[in-house]
mmCIF file of C-alpha atoms in Angstrom:
data_model
loop_
_atom_site.group_PDB
_atom_site.id
_atom_site.type_symbol
_atom_site.label_atom_id
_atom_site.label_comp_id
_atom_site.label_asym_id
_atom_site.label_seq_id
_atom_site.Cartn_x
_atom_site.Cartn_y
_atom_site.Cartn_z
ATOM 1 C CA MET J 1 -4.731 -1.827 24.181
ATOM 2 C CA TYR J 2 -6.045 -1.313 20.683
ATOM 3 C CA LEU J 3 -6.775 -3.545 17.718
ATOM 4 C CA ARG J 4 -5.001 -3.237 14.388
ATOM 5 C CA GLU J 5 -6.494 -3.936 10.984
ATOM 6 C CA TYR J 6 -3.481 -4.892 8.892
ATOM 7 C CA LEU J 7 -3.172 -3.793 5.306
ATOM 8 C CA TYR J 8 0.273 -5.346 5.028
ATOM 9 C CA ALA J 9 2.736 -7.252 7.185
ATOM 10 C CA ASP J 10 6.138 -8.600 6.204
ATOM 11 C CA VAL J 11 5.952 -11.718 8.343
ATOM 12 C CA ASP J 12 9.502 -12.886 7.557
ATOM 13 C CA LYS J 13 11.084 -9.594 8.644
ATOM 14 C CA ILE J 14 8.858 -9.386 11.706
ATOM 15 C CA ARG J 15 9.901 -12.890 12.794
ATOM 16 C CA SER J 16 13.551 -12.104 12.083
ATOM 17 C CA LEU J 17 13.562 -9.021 14.319
ATOM 18 C CA ALA J 18 11.512 -10.747 16.995
ATOM 19 C CA ALA J 19 13.878 -13.724 17.021
ATOM 20 C CA GLN J 20 16.858 -11.418 17.583
ATOM 21 C CA LEU J 21 15.175 -9.631 20.489
ATOM 22 C CA MET J 22 13.318 -12.568 22.035
ATOM 23 C CA LYS J 23 15.957 -15.250 21.471
ATOM 24 C CA GLY J 24 13.587 -17.265 19.353
ATOM 25 C CA VAL J 25 9.970 -17.011 18.281
ATOM 26 C CA PRO J 26 7.300 -19.453 19.462
ATOM 27 C CA GLU J 27 5.132 -20.820 16.685
ATOM 28 C CA GLU J 28 2.068 -21.648 18.787
ATOM 29 C CA ALA J 29 0.552 -21.385 22.235
ATOM 30 C CA ARG J 30 -1.032 -24.471 23.748
ATOM 31 C CA SER J 31 -3.083 -24.712 26.882
ATOM 32 C CA THR J 32 -4.532 -27.935 28.208
ATOM 33 C CA GLU J 33 -6.746 -27.983 31.230
ATOM 34 C CA LYS J 34 -8.326 -30.977 32.851
ATOM 35 C CA LYS J 35 -10.772 -30.673 35.654
ATOM 36 C CA MET J 36 -12.283 -33.467 37.649
ATOM 37 C CA LYS J 37 -14.680 -33.097 40.464
ATOM 38 C CA GLN J 38 -16.770 -35.437 42.529
ATOM 39 C CA LEU J 39 -19.636 -34.252 44.599
ATOM 40 C CA THR J 40 -21.740 -36.360 46.922
ATOM 41 C CA LEU J 41 -24.863 -34.961 48.470
ATOM 42 C CA GLY J 42 -26.550 -36.559 51.417
ATOM 43 C CA MET J 43 -26.221 -40.067 52.590
ATOM 44 C CA LYS J 44 -25.942 -42.778 49.993
ATOM 45 C CA ALA J 45 -28.572 -44.773 51.771
ATOM 46 C CA VAL J 46 -31.048 -41.930 51.603
ATOM 47 C CA ALA J 47 -30.239 -39.854 48.584
ATOM 48 C CA GLY J 48 -27.093 -39.121 46.772
ATOM 49 C CA SER J 49 -25.733 -37.806 43.627
ATOM 50 C CA VAL J 50 -22.300 -38.299 42.274
ATOM 51 C CA ASN J 51 -21.325 -35.850 39.609
ATOM 52 C CA ASP J 52 -18.210 -36.735 37.738
ATOM 53 C CA TRP J 53 -17.145 -34.705 34.851
ATOM 54 C CA THR J 54 -14.040 -34.015 32.931
ATOM 55 C CA SER J 55 -13.515 -30.989 30.755
ATOM 56 C CA GLU J 56 -10.513 -30.611 28.551
ATOM 57 C CA GLU J 57 -9.820 -27.396 26.734
ATOM 58 C CA TYR J 58 -7.240 -27.281 23.956
ATOM 59 C CA THR J 59 -6.196 -24.059 22.323
ATOM 60 C CA ASN J 60 -3.765 -23.919 19.472
ATOM 61 C CA ARG J 61 -3.401 -20.533 17.893
ATOM 62 C CA SER J 62 -0.928 -18.918 15.543
ATOM 63 C CA LEU J 63 1.069 -16.032 16.929
ATOM 64 C CA ALA J 64 1.504 -14.356 13.554
ATOM 65 C CA ASP J 65 -1.036 -11.584 14.167
ATOM 66 C CA SER J 66 -0.142 -10.910 17.798
ATOM 67 C CA LEU J 67 3.616 -11.143 17.256
ATOM 68 C CA PHE J 68 3.933 -7.757 15.553
ATOM 69 C CA GLY J 69 2.056 -5.984 18.348
ATOM 70 C CA ASP J 70 4.451 -7.469 20.918
ATOM 71 C CA LEU J 71 7.458 -6.638 18.736
ATOM 72 C CA GLU J 72 6.286 -3.047 18.247
ATOM 73 C CA ASP J 73 5.972 -2.557 22.018
ATOM 74 C CA ILE J 74 9.417 -4.038 22.681
ATOM 75 C CA LEU J 75 11.105 -1.983 19.956
ATOM 76 C CA GLU J 76 9.583 1.228 21.302
ATOM 77 C CA SER J 77 10.299 0.512 24.975
ATOM 78 C CA GLU J 78 13.946 -0.360 24.261
ATOM 79 C CA GLY J 79 14.543 2.714 22.102
ATOM 80 C CA TRP J 80 14.697 1.080 18.678
ATOM 81 C CA LEU J 81 11.462 2.524 17.308
ATOM 82 C CA PHE J 82 10.602 6.223 17.065
ATOM 83 C CA ASP J 83 7.179 7.708 16.372
ATOM 84 C CA ILE J 84 7.808 10.735 14.150
ATOM 85 C CA SER J 85 4.195 11.493 13.220
ATOM 86 C CA ASP J 86 4.049 14.796 15.101
ATOM 87 C CA ILE J 87 7.452 15.862 13.778
ATOM 88 C CA LEU J 88 6.410 15.351 10.163
ATOM 89 C CA GLN J 89 3.093 17.122 10.674
ATOM 90 C CA GLY J 90 4.708 20.120 12.345
ATOM 91 C CA ALA J 91 4.711 23.128 10.074
ATOM 92 C CA SER J 92 8.062 24.305 11.479
ATOM 93 C CA THR J 93 9.895 21.035 10.708
ATOM 94 C CA ASP J 94 12.791 21.535 8.317
ATOM 95 C CA TYR J 95 13.024 18.577 5.953
ATOM 96 C CA SER J 96 16.791 19.018 5.564
ATOM 97 C CA THR J 97 17.322 18.206 9.261
ATOM 98 C CA LEU J 98 15.543 14.838 9.137
ATOM 99 C CA PRO J 99 18.461 12.800 7.703
ATOM 100 C CA LYS J 100 20.670 13.949 10.588
ATOM 101 C CA SER J 101 18.092 13.118 13.243
ATOM 102 C CA TYR J 102 16.753 9.908 11.666
ATOM 103 C CA SER J 103 19.295 8.373 9.339
ATOM 104 C CA PRO J 104 18.446 5.633 6.807
ATOM 105 C CA GLY J 105 17.932 2.360 8.634
ATOM 106 C CA THR J 106 16.156 3.976 11.599
ATOM 107 C CA LEU J 107 12.949 2.212 12.611
ATOM 108 C CA VAL J 108 10.068 4.673 12.644
ATOM 109 C CA ARG J 109 6.303 4.729 13.018
ATOM 110 C CA ILE J 110 4.271 7.258 11.086
ATOM 111 C CA THR J 111 0.537 7.843 11.372
ATOM 112 C CA ALA J 112 -0.745 10.211 8.711
ATOM 113 C CA PRO J 113 -3.274 10.557 5.889
ATOM 114 C CA GLY J 114 -2.296 8.268 3.043
ATOM 115 C CA LEU J 115 -3.219 7.220 -0.481
ATOM 116 C CA LEU J 116 -3.245 3.745 -1.989
ATOM 117 C CA PHE J 117 -2.328 3.380 -5.651
ATOM 118 C CA ASP J 118 -2.029 0.421 -8.013
ATOM 119 C CA ALA J 119 -1.555 0.784 -11.780
ATOM 120 C CA ARG J 120 -3.253 -2.594 -12.279
ATOM 121 C CA PHE J 121 -6.409 -1.255 -10.669
ATOM 122 C CA VAL J 122 -6.315 1.839 -12.900
ATOM 123 C CA ALA J 123 -6.053 -0.355 -16.006
ATOM 124 C CA ARG J 124 -8.910 -2.612 -14.967
ATOM 125 C CA VAL J 125 -11.223 0.248 -14.016
ATOM 126 C CA LEU J 126 -10.615 2.117 -17.269
ATOM 127 C CA GLY J 127 -10.833 -1.132 -19.237
ATOM 128 C CA GLY J 128 -14.194 -1.844 -17.635
ATOM 129 C CA LEU J 129 -15.308 1.726 -18.295
ATOM 130 C CA ALA J 130 -14.457 1.364 -21.983
ATOM 131 C CA ALA J 131 -16.234 -2.002 -22.227
ATOM 132 C CA ALA J 132 -19.353 -0.660 -20.490
ATOM 133 C CA SER J 133 -19.419 2.390 -22.755
ATOM 134 C CA ASP J 134 -19.160 0.214 -25.822
ATOM 135 C CA GLY J 135 -21.933 -2.028 -24.524
ATOM 136 C CA ILE J 136 -24.246 0.917 -23.872
ATOM 137 C CA ALA J 137 -23.566 2.281 -27.345
ATOM 138 C CA THR J 138 -24.456 -1.121 -28.823
ATOM 139 C CA LEU J 139 -27.731 -1.467 -26.917
ATOM 140 C CA ASN J 140 -28.668 2.213 -27.255
ATOM 141 C CA PRO J 141 -27.164 3.566 -30.479
ATOM 142 C CA VAL J 142 -26.266 7.246 -30.272
ATOM 143 C CA GLU J 143 -26.683 9.369 -33.354
ATOM 144 C CA ASP J 144 -23.706 11.456 -34.379
ATOM 145 C CA GLN J 145 -24.751 14.967 -33.301
ATOM 146 C CA SER J 146 -22.727 16.636 -36.022
ATOM 147 C CA ASN J 147 -24.188 14.249 -38.607
ATOM 148 C CA THR J 148 -21.086 14.895 -40.673
ATOM 149 C CA ARG J 149 -19.105 11.748 -40.005
ATOM 150 C CA SER J 150 -18.644 10.091 -43.355
ATOM 151 C CA ALA J 151 -17.665 6.530 -44.095
ATOM 152 C CA ALA J 152 -14.195 7.765 -45.004
ATOM 153 C CA GLY J 153 -13.998 9.568 -41.672
ATOM 154 C CA ARG J 154 -14.881 6.393 -39.819
ATOM 155 C CA LYS J 155 -12.207 4.516 -41.734
ATOM 156 C CA ASN J 156 -9.648 7.157 -40.864
ATOM 157 C CA GLN J 157 -10.617 6.977 -37.208
ATOM 158 C CA GLN J 158 -10.335 3.198 -37.276
ATOM 159 C CA LYS J 159 -6.933 3.532 -38.925
ATOM 160 C CA LYS J 160 -5.869 5.933 -36.189
ATOM 161 C CA HIS J 161 -6.945 3.419 -33.559
ATOM 162 C CA ASN J 162 -4.981 0.692 -35.290
ATOM 163 C CA VAL J 163 -1.860 2.852 -35.214
ATOM 164 C CA ASN J 164 -2.319 3.326 -31.473
ATOM 165 C CA GLU J 165 -3.086 -0.284 -30.670
ATOM 166 C CA PRO J 166 -1.550 -1.266 -27.330
ATOM 167 C CA VAL J 167 1.348 -3.658 -27.081
ATOM 168 C CA PRO J 168 0.120 -7.113 -25.988
ATOM 169 C CA ASP J 169 0.734 -8.140 -22.366
ATOM 170 C CA THR J 170 0.846 -4.542 -21.136
ATOM 171 C CA LEU J 171 -1.668 -3.012 -18.753
ATOM 172 C CA GLU J 172 -3.030 -0.675 -21.424
ATOM 173 C CA SER J 173 -3.870 -3.678 -23.618
ATOM 174 C CA GLU J 174 -6.922 -4.180 -21.382
ATOM 175 C CA ILE J 175 -8.489 -1.121 -23.044
ATOM 176 C CA HIS J 176 -9.786 -2.007 -26.496
ATOM 177 C CA ASP J 177 -11.128 0.376 -29.115
ATOM 178 C CA TYR J 178 -14.733 1.323 -28.433
ATOM 179 C CA ASP J 179 -17.458 3.716 -29.510
ATOM 180 C CA SER J 180 -16.336 6.877 -27.744
ATOM 181 C CA ARG J 181 -19.535 8.876 -28.245
ATOM 182 C CA ILE J 182 -20.920 7.828 -24.847
ATOM 183 C CA LEU J 183 -17.886 8.853 -22.797
ATOM 184 C CA GLY J 184 -16.583 11.514 -25.119
ATOM 185 C CA ILE J 185 -13.076 10.155 -24.463
ATOM 186 C CA GLU J 186 -11.043 8.226 -27.011
ATOM 187 C CA ALA J 187 -9.568 4.833 -26.162
ATOM 188 C CA SER J 188 -6.098 6.241 -26.855
ATOM 189 C CA THR J 189 -6.604 8.779 -24.047
ATOM 190 C CA LEU J 190 -7.505 6.084 -21.535
ATOM 191 C CA ARG J 191 -4.524 4.015 -22.649
ATOM 192 C CA ALA J 192 -2.280 7.065 -22.172
ATOM 193 C CA ILE J 193 -3.481 7.383 -18.556
ATOM 194 C CA VAL J 194 -2.631 3.742 -17.930
ATOM 195 C CA LYS J 195 0.786 4.123 -19.592
ATOM 196 C CA ILE J 196 1.623 7.031 -17.307
ATOM 197 C CA SER J 197 0.371 5.083 -14.284
ATOM 198 C CA ARG J 198 2.550 2.045 -14.952
ATOM 199 C CA GLY J 199 5.489 4.269 -15.897
ATOM 200 C CA LEU J 200 5.385 6.238 -12.649
ATOM 201 C CA PHE J 201 4.341 3.345 -10.402
ATOM 202 C CA SER J 202 5.554 -0.194 -10.957
ATOM 203 C CA PRO J 203 2.510 -2.516 -10.903
ATOM 204 C CA GLY J 204 1.635 -3.361 -7.311
ATOM 205 C CA VAL J 205 0.229 -1.684 -4.209
ATOM 206 C CA HIS J 206 1.864 1.590 -3.183
ATOM 207 C CA LEU J 207 1.127 3.473 0.040
ATOM 208 C CA MET J 208 1.937 7.194 0.058
ATOM 209 C CA LEU J 209 1.643 9.067 3.355
ATOM 210 C CA THR J 210 1.143 12.821 3.134
ATOM 211 C CA PRO J 211 1.493 14.262 6.667
ATOM 212 C CA ARG J 212 1.484 17.878 5.408
ATOM 213 C CA GLY J 213 -0.782 17.667 2.418
ATOM 214 C CA ASP J 214 1.331 17.134 -0.678
ATOM 215 C CA GLU J 215 4.328 19.025 0.699
ATOM 216 C CA ILE J 216 6.143 15.877 1.878
ATOM 217 C CA THR J 217 5.477 12.354 0.647
ATOM 218 C CA ILE J 218 6.562 9.161 2.393
ATOM 219 C CA THR J 219 6.364 6.184 0.057
ATOM 220 C CA ALA J 220 6.209 2.458 0.727
ATOM 221 C CA ARG J 221 6.079 -0.264 -1.909
ATOM 222 C CA LEU J 222 4.111 -3.168 -0.441
ATOM 223 C CA GLN J 223 5.936 -6.206 -1.755
ATOM 224 C CA GLU J 224 4.009 -8.892 -3.601
ATOM 225 C CA GLY J 225 3.697 -12.086 -1.596
ATOM 226 C CA GLY J 226 3.452 -10.248 1.699
ATOM 227 C CA LYS J 227 0.478 -10.593 3.990
ATOM 228 C CA TYR J 228 -2.351 -8.504 2.626
ATOM 229 C CA LEU J 229 -5.905 -8.378 3.851
ATOM 230 C CA GLU J 230 -6.760 -8.949 0.194
ATOM 231 C CA THR J 231 -4.333 -9.343 -2.695
ATOM 232 C CA ASN J 232 -6.915 -8.730 -5.405
ATOM 233 C CA PRO J 233 -6.654 -5.028 -6.383
ATOM 234 C CA GLU J 234 -10.365 -4.718 -7.137
ATOM 235 C CA ILE J 235 -11.353 -6.014 -3.698
ATOM 236 C CA LEU J 236 -8.661 -3.985 -1.954
ATOM 237 C CA PHE J 237 -9.837 -0.686 -3.460
ATOM 238 C CA SER J 238 -13.518 -1.548 -3.186
ATOM 239 C CA ARG J 239 -12.972 -1.843 0.576
ATOM 240 C CA TYR J 240 -10.682 1.103 1.211
ATOM 241 C CA GLY J 241 -11.486 3.387 -1.715
ATOM 242 C CA THR J 242 -9.140 5.854 -3.358
ATOM 243 C CA ALA J 243 -9.451 8.848 -1.010
ATOM 244 C CA ARG J 244 -6.977 9.739 1.730
ATOM 245 C CA GLN J 245 -7.486 8.102 5.093
ATOM 246 C CA SER J 246 -5.343 7.665 8.183
ATOM 247 C CA TRP J 247 -2.789 4.818 8.025
ATOM 248 C CA THR J 248 0.003 3.792 10.359
ATOM 249 C CA LEU J 249 3.221 2.676 8.691
ATOM 250 C CA VAL J 250 6.018 0.970 10.631
ATOM 251 C CA GLY J 251 9.376 0.220 9.060
ATOM 252 C CA SER J 252 12.918 1.406 8.494
ATOM 253 C CA ILE J 253 13.793 4.552 6.567
ATOM 254 C CA GLY J 254 15.019 3.363 3.183
ATOM 255 C CA ALA J 255 16.403 6.482 1.510
ATOM 256 C CA TYR J 256 15.876 10.223 1.490
ATOM 257 C CA SER J 257 15.153 11.814 -1.853
ATOM 258 C CA GLN J 258 17.725 14.209 -3.234
ATOM 259 C CA SER J 259 17.289 17.351 -5.278
ATOM 260 C CA ALA J 260 18.672 17.099 -8.818
ATOM 261 C CA SER J 261 18.917 19.415 -11.818
ATOM 262 C CA SER J 262 19.217 18.911 -15.551
ATOM 263 C CA ASP J 263 22.363 21.087 -15.580
ATOM 264 C CA GLU J 264 24.152 18.650 -13.277
ATOM 265 C CA VAL J 265 23.129 15.689 -15.435
ATOM 266 C CA GLY J 266 25.133 17.112 -18.335
ATOM 267 C CA LYS J 267 28.191 17.617 -16.129
ATOM 268 C CA GLN J 268 28.465 13.966 -15.138
ATOM 269 C CA GLU J 269 31.468 12.266 -16.764
ATOM 270 C CA PHE J 270 32.408 8.610 -16.788
ATOM 271 C CA MET J 271 35.324 8.397 -19.239
ATOM 272 C CA ASP J 272 38.965 8.156 -18.167
ATOM 273 C CA ASN J 273 40.875 8.833 -21.367
ATOM 274 C CA ASP J 274 39.716 6.007 -23.657
ATOM 275 C CA THR J 275 38.275 3.748 -20.968
ATOM 276 C CA ILE J 276 34.976 3.710 -19.102
ATOM 277 C CA ASN J 277 35.247 4.212 -15.375
ATOM 278 C CA ARG J 278 32.636 1.769 -14.054
ATOM 279 C CA SER J 279 31.943 3.566 -10.794
ATOM 280 C CA LYS J 280 31.652 6.942 -12.569
ATOM 281 C CA PHE J 281 29.280 5.429 -15.116
ATOM 282 C CA ALA J 282 27.104 3.957 -12.338
ATOM 283 C CA ASN J 283 27.110 7.356 -10.630
ATOM 284 C CA PHE J 284 26.128 9.031 -13.926
ATOM 285 C CA VAL J 285 23.173 6.681 -14.457
ATOM 286 C CA ASN J 286 22.120 6.906 -10.812
ATOM 287 C CA TYR J 287 22.156 10.694 -10.930
ATOM 288 C CA PHE J 288 20.049 10.635 -14.070
ATOM 289 C CA MET J 289 17.515 8.389 -12.306
ATOM 290 C CA GLN J 290 17.687 10.723 -9.304
ATOM 291 C CA PHE J 291 16.776 13.577 -11.639
ATOM 292 C CA ALA J 292 13.908 11.500 -13.066
ATOM 293 C CA GLY J 293 12.716 10.823 -9.521
ATOM 294 C CA HIS J 294 12.944 14.514 -8.655
ATOM 295 C CA GLN J 295 10.693 15.215 -11.653
ATOM 296 C CA GLY J 296 8.249 12.505 -10.530
ATOM 297 C CA LEU J 297 9.066 10.332 -13.535
ATOM 298 C CA ALA J 298 10.552 7.352 -11.682
ATOM 299 C CA ASP J 299 9.244 4.987 -9.048
ATOM 300 C CA MET J 300 11.387 6.343 -6.222
ATOM 301 C CA PRO J 301 10.906 8.896 -3.417
ATOM 302 C CA GLN J 302 10.327 12.380 -4.782
ATOM 303 C CA TYR J 303 11.999 15.403 -3.226
ATOM 304 C CA PRO J 304 11.172 16.332 -0.529
ATOM 305 C CA GLY J 305 10.356 12.938 0.935
ATOM 306 C CA PHE J 306 11.729 9.522 1.732
ATOM 307 C CA SER J 307 10.944 5.852 1.362
ATOM 308 C CA ILE J 308 10.071 3.320 4.037
ATOM 309 C CA VAL J 309 11.002 -0.367 3.978
ATOM 310 C CA PRO J 310 7.731 -1.529 5.542
ATOM 311 C CA LEU J 311 7.326 -4.006 8.361
ATOM 312 C CA ALA J 312 3.595 -3.401 8.637
ATOM 313 C CA ALA J 313 0.877 -1.014 7.544
ATOM 314 C CA TYR J 314 -2.363 -0.897 9.463
ATOM 315 C CA ARG J 315 -5.193 1.253 10.662
ATOM 316 C CA THR J 316 -6.558 1.283 14.185
ATOM 317 C CA ILE J 317 -9.973 -0.230 14.824
ATOM 318 C CA ILE J 318 -12.067 2.344 16.650
ATOM 319 C CA LYS J 319 -13.898 1.245 19.791
ATOM 320 C CA LEU J 320 -16.929 3.352 20.588
ATOM 321 C CA ASP J 321 -17.583 3.768 24.315
ATOM 322 C CA HIS J 322 -21.205 4.589 23.666
ATOM 323 C CA LEU J 323 -23.496 4.717 20.688
ATOM 324 C CA GLU J 324 -26.261 7.292 20.709
ATOM 325 C CA LEU J 325 -29.045 6.274 18.381
ATOM 326 C CA GLN J 326 -31.141 8.954 16.752
ATOM 327 C CA THR J 327 -34.514 9.002 15.097
ATOM 328 C CA THR J 328 -35.002 10.333 11.600
ATOM 329 C CA ASP J 329 -35.883 13.781 13.006
ATOM 330 C CA GLY J 330 -32.577 13.947 14.920
ATOM 331 C CA ALA J 331 -33.954 13.251 18.397
ATOM 332 C CA ALA J 332 -31.940 10.891 20.606
ATOM 333 C CA ILE J 333 -33.537 7.571 21.485
#
């Protein structure tokens, strides 16, 4: 047995699958115990003691957290769930054979190093960085090292900033113009980073598993409204950081990425004489988006890789059998 620390759990889907396998899902477990005991010592005429007591224990607990663990065991034992961690990490694995062995819709479990990413967090960190830099420059004015910035130059720079002002209600609007002499980075550069982030990743928490470095990427979009340990991006990343760490992802294979080329985009046709063929037009647009995904410019699995429709994402809580304490000089206590 091991404990799971859940990053995400789609409770509705978990209950749906469990209900199909278990013929219904219990909502709670209740245990009531009543104990009564009488004990008489010695003769009543001489000495006696009657101890009567009643203890009633009531336990009412939600099965939400334990349900997935039971479901995972059942799915694996009955051949519905496949752990493909070792297959993906194997250097000899041919990506092209995966769709034949594990078609879309197959339930899989993957444990591999993974990255968390959220464009909202990027915007807020860079917005805070810009604000802090501006505050430091206000409290501790920095002289212009070149000493050649004229009033006209400052006006031109301000005009440039005005031209590049962010559109309201976008993530980059959190980064305001600031005195860039502390950071050495213009506000427009920070806003460009945020624009790219929200263009490549729709705002929200993304989990990307990289079992063989960056050679293959398995992506999972963790849907808003699901069960997170913490929905606030700042708290989420302050706890787990931005570096790779081992995550376990359980879910169904959504889609395999496909290779695409710009030459093929130009060959797509959707006109039949003077009319638009709706299915051909949809195929044309979809292929263009496939090409954008292949280039990494769309929020979809990039070739080679595939997406996962997640049931749960978690990491295993490590239980230490022994803890050897050491002194500052390295000697064991």
